[in-house]
Amino acid sequence: MIQGSIVALVTPMDDSGAVDFKRLQALVQFHIGQGTDALVAVGTTGESATLDEQEHCAVIKAVVDYADGKIPVIAGTGANSTTEAVNLTRRAKEAGADACLIVTPYYNKPTQEGLFLHHKAINDAVDIPQILYNVPGRTGCDMLPETVGRIAQLKNIVGVKEATGDLSRYQKIRDLAGPDFAIYSGDDASSREFCLLGGNGSITVTGNVAPKLIHEMLMAAMAGDAATALAIDTKLMALHKNLFIQSNPIPVKWAVAEMGLIGKGIRLPLTWLTEDCFDAVRAAMRLAEVI
């Protein structure tokens, strides 16, 4: 089971919006050095919605190669088309990814039965560990705990990223999916409490900016050390908030660029962080002592 701080990695781009593979390699090495436990390549934060299929697969392969087995790589392979999700998942396996993160189909609002059949089709088509990803605020579709429990019985389904921020869902999913099913927070602001309840870590945006602190906080929470986890998380709370001051990944890419780790590239329809937000994000970074 992959556990701990799983960073939803930004995808570095140059001023023209082209993927910057040299910066990507340096970013992977940075996270290995900072104690990040695993990386997600081309998730929401990695701008999966604006990379074409060739780029998507190239970034996954590059992150796998750059990580070189030092930490696990989870490939974002979800799509609102089941056929496309199967293809991306198959190609991620071919690239050597350790697991895949498969977001709930967005925009078309499937039923709970449709969600089950979607994941069953991917499960049956590709023999690789698969992590469900429920983020109704972005997809317009909520995968209910009962559906997670049902899908969890499929052999390749090993976990879920639960990004609603609703802490009551943890125990419901645990009861339905069993003790060996990985349950990850997908909400940085509540990830400490989530892991104190028994969660297996967080798939984190904040970890792009403060990877060492996020790792230490989550390790303390998973060990049941509430006091230490709170002390560390206090330094991170402003980041948890202000990295979402505009749509993710706009603020986090700006912050990582401020740290000198990437350039100022982002793809339309996303735009660079507006100047009126600079001070708030910079202040949060100072509290976390990353600048």
Coordinates of C-alpha atoms in Angstrom, one line a residue, residues 65-265:
D65 CA 11.9 7.4 -15.6
Y66 CA 13.0 10.3 -13.5
A67 CA 11.8 8.7 -10.2
D68 CA 13.8 5.6 -11.2
G69 CA 12.1 3.4 -8.6
K70 CA 13.1 5.6 -5.7
I71 CA 9.5 6.5 -4.9
P72 CA 6.2 5.2 -6.4
V73 CA 4.6 7.0 -9.3
I74 CA 0.8 7.1 -9.7
A75 CA -0.5 8.0 -13.1
G76 CA -3.6 10.1 -13.6
T77 CA -5.6 8.2 -16.2
G78 CA -9.2 9.2 -15.6
A79 CA -11.5 10.5 -18.4
N80 CA -15.2 11.1 -18.9
S81 CA -15.0 8.5 -21.7
T82 CA -14.5 4.9 -20.5
T83 CA -12.7 4.0 -23.6
E84 CA -10.3 6.8 -23.2
A85 CA -9.7 6.0 -19.5
V86 CA -9.0 2.3 -20.4
N87 CA -6.5 3.5 -23.1
L88 CA -4.7 5.9 -20.8
T89 CA -4.6 3.3 -18.0
R90 CA -3.1 0.7 -20.4
R91 CA -0.5 3.1 -21.6
A92 CA 0.4 4.1 -18.0
K93 CA 1.0 0.4 -17.2
E94 CA 3.2 0.1 -20.3
A95 CA 5.2 3.2 -19.0
G96 CA 5.9 1.5 -15.7
A97 CA 3.6 3.4 -13.4
D98 CA 3.0 1.8 -10.0
A99 CA -0.7 2.6 -9.9
C100 CA -3.3 4.7 -11.6
L101 CA -5.5 7.4 -10.2
I102 CA -8.9 7.4 -12.0
V103 CA -11.1 10.5 -11.5
T104 CA -14.9 10.1 -11.5
P105 CA -16.1 10.8 -15.0
Y106 CA -16.8 14.5 -15.3
Y107 CA -19.4 16.6 -17.1
N108 CA -21.7 13.8 -18.2
K109 CA -22.9 13.0 -14.6
P110 CA -23.3 9.2 -14.7
T111 CA -25.5 7.3 -12.3
Q112 CA -24.0 5.3 -9.4
E113 CA -24.5 2.2 -11.6
G114 CA -22.7 3.9 -14.4
L115 CA -19.8 4.7 -12.1
F116 CA -19.6 1.0 -11.1
L117 CA -19.6 -0.2 -14.7
H118 CA -17.1 2.5 -15.7
H119 CA -14.6 1.3 -13.1
K120 CA -15.4 -2.4 -13.7
A121 CA -14.5 -1.9 -17.4
I122 CA -11.1 -0.4 -16.5
N123 CA -10.5 -3.0 -13.8
D124 CA -11.2 -5.8 -16.3
A125 CA -9.2 -4.3 -19.1
V126 CA -5.9 -3.4 -17.3
D127 CA -4.2 -5.4 -14.6
I128 CA -2.6 -2.5 -12.6
P129 CA -3.5 -1.1 -9.1
Q130 CA -6.2 1.5 -9.5
I131 CA -7.2 4.3 -7.1
L132 CA -10.7 5.9 -7.4
Y133 CA -10.8 9.7 -7.2
N134 CA -14.0 11.4 -6.0
V135 CA -14.0 15.2 -6.4
P136 CA -17.6 16.3 -7.0
G137 CA -16.7 20.0 -6.8
R138 CA -14.9 19.6 -10.1
T139 CA -16.7 16.7 -11.8
G140 CA -20.3 17.5 -11.0
C141 CA -20.7 13.8 -9.9
D142 CA -20.4 12.4 -6.4
M143 CA -19.3 8.8 -6.0
L144 CA -21.2 7.7 -2.8
P145 CA -19.5 5.7 -0.1
E146 CA -21.8 2.7 -0.9
T147 CA -20.6 2.8 -4.5
V148 CA -16.9 3.0 -3.4
G149 CA -17.5 -0.1 -1.2
R150 CA -19.0 -1.9 -4.2
I151 CA -16.2 -1.0 -6.6
A152 CA -13.6 -1.9 -3.9
Q153 CA -14.5 -5.5 -4.3
L154 CA -13.0 -5.5 -7.8
K155 CA -9.5 -7.1 -7.8
N156 CA -7.5 -4.1 -9.1
I157 CA -9.2 -1.4 -7.1
V158 CA -6.9 -0.7 -4.2
G159 CA -7.9 2.7 -2.8
V160 CA -9.8 6.0 -3.1
K161 CA -8.9 9.7 -3.0
E162 CA -11.8 11.2 -1.2
A163 CA -11.8 15.0 -1.9
T164 CA -15.1 16.2 -0.6
G165 CA -13.6 17.3 2.7
D166 CA -16.4 15.5 4.5
L167 CA -14.6 13.7 7.4
S168 CA -17.7 11.5 8.1
R169 CA -17.1 9.7 4.9
Y170 CA -13.9 8.1 6.1
Q171 CA -15.5 5.6 8.5
K172 CA -18.3 4.9 6.1
I173 CA -15.9 3.9 3.4
R174 CA -13.7 2.0 5.8
D175 CA -16.6 0.0 7.0
L176 CA -17.8 -0.8 3.4
A177 CA -14.4 -1.3 1.7
G178 CA -12.5 -3.1 4.5
P179 CA -9.2 -2.7 6.4
D180 CA -6.9 -3.3 3.5
F181 CA -8.4 -0.6 1.2
A182 CA -6.3 2.6 1.0
I183 CA -8.3 5.8 1.8
Y184 CA -6.5 9.0 1.0
S185 CA -7.6 12.6 1.7
G186 CA -7.9 14.8 -1.3
D187 CA -8.5 17.9 0.7
D188 CA -5.4 19.5 2.2
A189 CA -7.3 21.6 4.8
S190 CA -8.7 18.5 6.5
S191 CA -6.0 16.0 5.7
R192 CA -4.5 16.0 9.3
E193 CA -7.9 15.2 10.8
F194 CA -8.5 12.6 8.1
C195 CA -5.3 10.8 8.8
L196 CA -5.9 10.9 12.6
L197 CA -9.1 9.0 11.9
G198 CA -7.1 6.3 10.2
G199 CA -6.6 7.6 6.6
N200 CA -3.6 6.3 4.7
G201 CA -2.2 9.7 3.7
S202 CA -3.1 12.6 1.4
I203 CA -2.9 13.2 -2.3
T204 CA -1.8 16.8 -1.8
V205 CA -1.5 20.1 -3.6
T206 CA 0.2 21.8 -0.7
G207 CA 3.0 19.2 -0.9
N208 CA 4.2 20.9 -4.1
V209 CA 5.3 23.9 -2.1
A210 CA 6.1 22.5 1.4
P211 CA 6.9 18.8 0.7
K212 CA 9.0 18.2 3.8
L213 CA 6.5 19.7 6.2
I214 CA 3.5 17.9 4.6
H215 CA 5.4 14.6 4.9
E216 CA 6.2 15.1 8.5
M217 CA 2.7 16.3 9.4
L218 CA 1.0 13.3 7.7
M219 CA 3.5 10.8 9.3
A220 CA 2.7 12.2 12.7
A221 CA -1.1 12.1 12.1
M222 CA -0.9 8.5 10.8
A223 CA 1.0 7.6 13.9
G224 CA -1.7 9.1 16.1
D225 CA 0.5 11.9 17.3
A226 CA -2.2 14.6 17.3
A227 CA -0.1 17.3 19.0
T228 CA 2.9 17.0 16.7
A229 CA 0.6 16.9 13.6
L230 CA -1.2 20.0 14.8
A231 CA 2.0 21.9 15.5
I232 CA 3.3 21.3 12.0
D233 CA -0.1 21.8 10.3
T234 CA -0.4 25.2 11.9
K235 CA 2.5 26.4 9.7
L236 CA 0.6 25.0 6.7
M237 CA -2.9 26.2 7.2
A238 CA -2.5 29.4 5.2
L239 CA -1.1 27.4 2.3
H240 CA -4.0 25.0 2.4
K241 CA -6.3 28.0 2.0
N242 CA -4.4 30.3 -0.2
L243 CA -3.3 27.7 -2.8
F244 CA -7.0 27.7 -3.7
I245 CA -7.5 31.4 -3.8
Q246 CA -8.0 30.9 -7.6
S247 CA -8.7 27.7 -9.4
N248 CA -6.1 24.9 -8.9
P249 CA -3.4 24.7 -10.2
I250 CA -3.1 28.5 -10.8
P251 CA -1.9 29.5 -7.3
V252 CA 0.3 26.4 -6.8
K253 CA 2.1 26.9 -10.1
W254 CA 2.8 30.5 -9.2
A255 CA 4.1 29.4 -5.8
V256 CA 6.4 26.8 -7.2
A257 CA 7.7 29.3 -9.7
E258 CA 8.4 31.7 -6.8
M259 CA 10.6 29.0 -5.4
G260 CA 12.6 29.0 -8.6
L261 CA 11.6 25.4 -9.4
I262 CA 9.6 26.0 -12.6
G263 CA 8.9 28.7 -15.2
K264 CA 5.8 30.7 -15.6
G265 CA 4.0 28.5 -18.1

